[in-house]
mmCIF file of C-alpha atoms in Angstrom:
data_model
loop_
_atom_site.group_PDB
_atom_site.id
_atom_site.type_symbol
_atom_site.label_atom_id
_atom_site.label_comp_id
_atom_site.label_asym_id
_atom_site.label_seq_id
_atom_site.Cartn_x
_atom_site.Cartn_y
_atom_site.Cartn_z
ATOM 1 C CA UNK A 1 160.573 114.689 135.582
ATOM 2 C CA UNK A 2 163.161 112.989 133.418
ATOM 3 C CA UNK A 3 164.863 115.097 130.759
ATOM 4 C CA UNK A 4 166.464 113.624 127.659
ATOM 5 C CA UNK A 5 169.427 115.337 126.014
ATOM 6 C CA UNK A 6 169.958 114.152 122.460
ATOM 7 C CA UNK A 7 173.034 114.949 120.401
ATOM 8 C CA UNK A 8 173.909 116.077 117.868
ATOM 9 C CA UNK A 9 170.876 118.077 116.765
ATOM 10 C CA UNK A 10 171.884 117.539 113.156
ATOM 11 C CA UNK A 11 174.622 115.883 111.171
ATOM 12 C CA UNK A 12 175.713 115.565 107.571
ATOM 13 C CA UNK A 13 176.889 112.193 106.352
ATOM 14 C CA UNK A 14 177.479 110.251 103.182
ATOM 15 C CA UNK A 15 176.020 106.968 102.033
ATOM 16 C CA UNK A 16 178.041 104.192 103.612
ATOM 17 C CA UNK A 17 179.090 106.226 106.659
ATOM 18 C CA UNK A 18 178.767 104.959 110.201
ATOM 19 C CA UNK A 19 176.503 107.269 112.198
ATOM 20 C CA UNK A 20 176.108 107.497 115.972
ATOM 21 C CA UNK A 21 173.450 109.427 117.882
ATOM 22 C CA UNK A 22 173.435 109.760 121.669
ATOM 23 C CA UNK A 23 170.760 110.340 124.294
ATOM 24 C CA UNK A 24 171.478 111.092 127.914
ATOM 25 C CA UNK A 25 168.826 110.837 130.609
ATOM 26 C CA UNK A 26 168.774 113.175 133.599
ATOM 27 C CA UNK A 27 168.384 110.148 135.869
ATOM 28 C CA UNK A 28 168.636 106.415 135.476
ATOM 29 C CA UNK A 29 165.952 104.788 133.339
ATOM 30 C CA UNK A 30 167.274 101.211 133.250
ATOM 31 C CA UNK A 31 166.725 100.212 129.602
ATOM 32 C CA UNK A 32 163.361 101.945 129.112
ATOM 33 C CA UNK A 33 164.437 103.691 125.942
ATOM 34 C CA UNK A 34 163.319 103.453 122.321
ATOM 35 C CA UNK A 35 164.606 104.976 119.092
ATOM 36 C CA UNK A 36 162.360 106.303 116.337
ATOM 37 C CA UNK A 37 162.863 107.402 112.756
ATOM 38 C CA UNK A 38 160.594 110.040 111.239
ATOM 39 C CA UNK A 39 160.366 111.142 107.640
ATOM 40 C CA UNK A 40 158.588 114.327 106.563
ATOM 41 C CA UNK A 41 154.816 114.095 106.724
ATOM 42 C CA UNK A 42 154.879 110.625 108.277
ATOM 43 C CA UNK A 43 154.288 109.194 111.730
ATOM 44 C CA UNK A 44 157.397 108.101 113.610
ATOM 45 C CA UNK A 45 158.542 104.519 113.147
ATOM 46 C CA UNK A 46 160.177 102.624 115.996
ATOM 47 C CA UNK A 47 163.590 101.149 115.210
ATOM 48 C CA UNK A 48 164.798 99.969 118.621
ATOM 49 C CA UNK A 49 162.934 99.153 121.836
ATOM 50 C CA UNK A 50 164.239 98.408 125.309
ATOM 51 C CA UNK A 51 167.508 100.155 124.391
ATOM 52 C CA UNK A 52 168.920 97.394 122.223
ATOM 53 C CA UNK A 53 166.156 95.205 120.751
ATOM 54 C CA UNK A 54 165.605 95.566 117.029
ATOM 55 C CA UNK A 55 162.002 96.181 116.055
ATOM 56 C CA UNK A 56 160.626 93.512 113.744
ATOM 57 C CA UNK A 57 161.234 94.375 110.090
ATOM 58 C CA UNK A 58 163.951 96.963 110.757
ATOM 59 C CA UNK A 59 167.258 96.442 108.915
ATOM 60 C CA UNK A 60 170.120 95.073 110.971
ATOM 61 C CA UNK A 61 172.322 98.088 110.172
ATOM 62 C CA UNK A 62 170.418 99.814 112.992
ATOM 63 C CA UNK A 63 171.519 98.976 116.522
ATOM 64 C CA UNK A 64 171.068 100.411 119.985
ATOM 65 C CA UNK A 65 173.093 100.186 123.146
ATOM 66 C CA UNK A 66 173.271 101.571 126.648
ATOM 67 C CA UNK A 67 171.469 101.475 129.953
ATOM 68 C CA UNK A 68 170.970 103.758 132.916
ATOM 69 C CA UNK A 69 171.605 107.267 131.645
ATOM 70 C CA UNK A 70 173.511 106.973 128.371
ATOM 71 C CA UNK A 71 172.213 105.447 125.178
ATOM 72 C CA UNK A 72 173.385 105.216 121.584
ATOM 73 C CA UNK A 73 171.787 104.565 118.218
ATOM 74 C CA UNK A 74 174.199 103.417 115.546
ATOM 75 C CA UNK A 75 173.628 103.092 111.821
ATOM 76 C CA UNK A 76 176.485 100.921 110.610
ATOM 77 C CA UNK A 77 176.331 101.901 106.931
ATOM 78 C CA UNK A 78 174.048 104.797 106.062
ATOM 79 C CA UNK A 79 171.682 104.149 103.169
ATOM 80 C CA UNK A 80 169.795 106.718 101.052
ATOM 81 C CA UNK A 81 166.509 105.837 102.758
ATOM 82 C CA UNK A 82 167.997 106.570 106.192
ATOM 83 C CA UNK A 83 168.084 110.329 105.712
ATOM 84 C CA UNK A 84 165.466 111.371 108.256
ATOM 85 C CA UNK A 85 165.057 112.700 111.786
ATOM 86 C CA UNK A 86 165.710 110.386 114.698
ATOM 87 C CA UNK A 87 164.272 110.649 118.216
ATOM 88 C CA UNK A 88 164.934 108.836 121.444
ATOM 89 C CA UNK A 89 162.045 108.207 123.813
ATOM 90 C CA UNK A 90 162.246 107.264 127.463
ATOM 91 C CA UNK A 91 159.202 105.665 129.071
ATOM 92 C CA UNK A 92 160.194 105.046 132.657
ATOM 93 C CA UNK A 93 157.405 104.746 135.225
ATOM 94 C CA UNK A 94 154.597 105.371 132.702
ATOM 95 C CA UNK A 95 155.841 108.818 131.738
ATOM 96 C CA UNK A 96 157.399 109.507 128.407
ATOM 97 C CA UNK A 97 159.979 112.056 127.296
ATOM 98 C CA UNK A 98 161.277 112.500 123.768
ATOM 99 C CA UNK A 99 164.716 113.764 122.891
ATOM 100 C CA UNK A 100 164.905 116.898 120.759
ATOM 101 C CA UNK A 101 165.711 114.973 117.597
ATOM 102 C CA UNK A 102 168.677 114.513 115.277
ATOM 103 C CA UNK A 103 168.295 115.394 111.620
ATOM 104 C CA UNK A 104 170.503 113.266 109.405
ATOM 105 C CA UNK A 105 171.216 115.041 106.137
ATOM 106 C CA UNK A 106 173.098 114.180 102.986
ATOM 107 C CA UNK A 107 176.654 115.489 102.796
ATOM 108 C CA UNK B 1 145.446 94.027 111.931
ATOM 109 C CA UNK B 2 145.913 96.835 114.433
ATOM 110 C CA UNK B 3 145.073 100.358 113.370
ATOM 111 C CA UNK B 4 144.655 103.670 115.164
ATOM 112 C CA UNK B 5 142.975 106.697 113.615
ATOM 113 C CA UNK B 6 142.771 110.207 114.990
ATOM 114 C CA UNK B 7 139.780 112.434 114.355
ATOM 115 C CA UNK B 8 138.689 115.882 115.402
ATOM 116 C CA UNK B 9 138.547 119.479 114.218
ATOM 117 C CA UNK B 10 141.226 120.786 111.895
ATOM 118 C CA UNK B 11 140.707 124.378 113.005
ATOM 119 C CA UNK B 12 139.993 125.741 116.476
ATOM 120 C CA UNK B 13 139.895 129.288 117.771
ATOM 121 C CA UNK B 14 142.091 130.575 120.588
ATOM 122 C CA UNK B 15 140.662 129.882 124.062
ATOM 123 C CA UNK B 16 138.474 127.049 122.738
ATOM 124 C CA UNK B 17 138.689 123.446 123.941
ATOM 125 C CA UNK B 18 140.046 120.831 121.560
ATOM 126 C CA UNK B 19 138.586 117.321 121.604
ATOM 127 C CA UNK B 20 140.391 114.579 119.703
ATOM 128 C CA UNK B 21 139.328 110.965 119.346
ATOM 129 C CA UNK B 22 141.539 107.966 118.673
ATOM 130 C CA UNK B 23 139.560 105.046 117.241
ATOM 131 C CA UNK B 24 141.294 101.715 117.599
ATOM 132 C CA UNK B 25 140.750 98.429 115.796
ATOM 133 C CA UNK B 26 142.500 95.116 116.117
ATOM 134 C CA UNK B 27 142.891 95.139 119.878
ATOM 135 C CA UNK B 28 140.711 95.878 122.878
ATOM 136 C CA UNK B 29 141.295 98.728 125.296
ATOM 137 C CA UNK B 30 140.261 96.384 128.097
ATOM 138 C CA UNK B 31 143.114 93.944 127.440
ATOM 139 C CA UNK B 32 145.552 93.695 130.344
ATOM 140 C CA UNK B 33 148.612 95.849 129.812
ATOM 141 C CA UNK B 34 147.217 97.897 126.931
ATOM 142 C CA UNK B 35 147.890 101.629 126.878
ATOM 143 C CA UNK B 36 147.246 104.394 124.354
ATOM 144 C CA UNK B 37 149.203 107.623 124.282
ATOM 145 C CA UNK B 38 148.808 111.015 122.645
ATOM 146 C CA UNK B 39 151.799 112.815 121.143
ATOM 147 C CA UNK B 40 151.949 116.088 119.278
ATOM 148 C CA UNK B 41 154.394 117.808 116.945
ATOM 149 C CA UNK B 42 154.380 121.522 116.069
ATOM 150 C CA UNK B 43 155.391 122.205 112.477
ATOM 151 C CA UNK B 44 159.137 121.675 112.071
ATOM 152 C CA UNK B 45 159.635 120.865 115.748
ATOM 153 C CA UNK B 46 160.173 117.870 117.983
ATOM 154 C CA UNK B 47 157.707 115.297 119.227
ATOM 155 C CA UNK B 48 156.082 115.976 122.596
ATOM 156 C CA UNK B 49 154.340 113.365 124.696
ATOM 157 C CA UNK B 50 151.007 114.579 126.084
ATOM 158 C CA UNK B 51 149.269 111.788 127.965
ATOM 159 C CA UNK B 52 148.690 108.037 128.246
ATOM 160 C CA UNK B 53 145.800 105.914 129.518
ATOM 161 C CA UNK B 54 145.952 102.213 130.404
ATOM 162 C CA UNK B 55 143.523 99.326 130.387
ATOM 163 C CA UNK B 56 142.951 99.762 134.136
ATOM 164 C CA UNK B 57 142.115 103.477 133.682
ATOM 165 C CA UNK B 58 145.473 104.608 135.061
ATOM 166 C CA UNK B 59 146.238 107.988 133.490
ATOM 167 C CA UNK B 60 149.486 109.961 133.253
ATOM 168 C CA UNK B 61 150.129 113.420 131.848
ATOM 169 C CA UNK B 62 153.116 115.342 130.593
ATOM 170 C CA UNK B 63 154.182 117.969 133.132
ATOM 171 C CA UNK B 64 154.034 121.065 130.934
ATOM 172 C CA UNK B 65 150.401 120.676 129.836
ATOM 173 C CA UNK B 66 148.963 118.647 132.694
ATOM 174 C CA UNK B 67 146.571 121.362 133.850
ATOM 175 C CA UNK B 68 144.972 121.622 130.395
ATOM 176 C CA UNK B 69 144.629 117.951 129.478
ATOM 177 C CA UNK B 70 142.113 115.218 130.161
ATOM 178 C CA UNK B 71 142.428 111.728 128.717
ATOM 179 C CA UNK B 72 139.639 109.172 128.866
ATOM 180 C CA UNK B 73 138.530 105.991 127.186
ATOM 181 C CA UNK B 74 135.288 104.443 126.016
ATOM 182 C CA UNK B 75 135.885 100.712 126.042
ATOM 183 C CA UNK B 76 132.562 99.953 124.361
ATOM 184 C CA UNK B 77 133.550 102.072 121.356
ATOM 185 C CA UNK B 78 137.270 101.232 121.625
ATOM 186 C CA UNK B 79 138.118 104.910 121.607
ATOM 187 C CA UNK B 80 140.458 107.153 123.538
ATOM 188 C CA UNK B 81 139.576 110.827 123.854
ATOM 189 C CA UNK B 82 141.916 113.719 124.614
ATOM 190 C CA UNK B 83 140.665 117.157 125.544
ATOM 191 C CA UNK B 84 142.898 120.209 125.728
ATOM 192 C CA UNK B 85 141.513 123.426 127.124
ATOM 193 C CA UNK B 86 142.362 127.056 126.392
ATOM 194 C CA UNK B 87 143.914 126.448 122.984
ATOM 195 C CA UNK B 88 146.549 128.894 121.736
ATOM 196 C CA UNK B 89 148.243 129.337 118.344
ATOM 197 C CA UNK B 90 151.380 127.672 119.787
ATOM 198 C CA UNK B 91 149.306 124.483 120.115
ATOM 199 C CA UNK B 92 149.135 124.224 116.334
ATOM 200 C CA UNK B 93 150.567 120.944 115.138
ATOM 201 C CA UNK B 94 150.010 117.329 114.247
ATOM 202 C CA UNK B 95 148.472 115.211 116.978
ATOM 203 C CA UNK B 96 149.131 111.464 117.012
ATOM 204 C CA UNK B 97 147.778 108.593 119.060
ATOM 205 C CA UNK B 98 149.940 105.512 119.531
ATOM 206 C CA UNK B 99 149.804 102.116 121.164
ATOM 207 C CA UNK B 100 151.954 101.804 124.283
ATOM 208 C CA UNK B 101 153.443 98.362 123.834
ATOM 209 C CA UNK B 102 156.849 96.949 124.760
ATOM 210 C CA UNK B 103 157.103 95.096 121.456
ATOM 211 C CA UNK B 104 154.570 96.399 118.950
ATOM 212 C CA UNK B 105 154.763 99.759 117.183
ATOM 213 C CA UNK B 106 151.472 101.216 116.025
ATOM 214 C CA UNK B 107 150.700 104.867 115.463
ATOM 215 C CA UNK B 108 147.859 106.713 113.839
ATOM 216 C CA UNK B 109 148.543 108.782 110.739
ATOM 217 C CA UNK B 110 148.163 111.991 112.761
ATOM 218 C CA UNK B 111 145.730 114.863 112.477
ATOM 219 C CA UNK B 112 146.766 118.464 111.875
ATOM 220 C CA UNK B 113 145.161 120.971 114.221
ATOM 221 C CA UNK B 114 145.490 124.683 113.509
ATOM 222 C CA UNK B 115 144.697 127.253 116.168
ATOM 223 C CA UNK B 116 143.715 130.560 114.635
ATOM 224 C CA UNK B 117 141.028 133.172 114.951
#
């Protein structure tokens, strides 16, 4: 089964900072990777699908890149509403695996 | 408008079987390509994928809980049902159902299940 290693597990950043989160897959998954944002008490919300496609309605400061085994979520200029936990999700061959999450906190 | 809503018991005892239902509106479970997944989240911990079922009745399970899970669908009621046997306090958490779609993003609000005697 495919394992996803997400890093860092947490980070502190200021409004306006550029933030990068990485997920590595234990084997190649083409571009079958999504990124989610979750706020406390809420269901996850998808930001990016197919590694680099922006979900409808999501601000353009969010972007995704990568293919194969290494993927990146970038927030170009962190906004107050972006403080949350972020997860990657691989869904290769009808099996899903989430990363362990990255909590983005206010510095 | 597509919505998914989880329902089931909020409290189960250890060793009991949990049955959760995901009721879907706005799309049909018999539509080609449609899949519905179950995901759970223990308090303060990460998301964990449990299972997915597709329009053609193809079913897949997460490796760690595969022996305890059964996923099924009732197309006439547009519902997906997940059963989990031999519940333990470590299974406490919020259980979500979600649409498996390459473009759309729809999740239920989640239902909190507590396992305690």
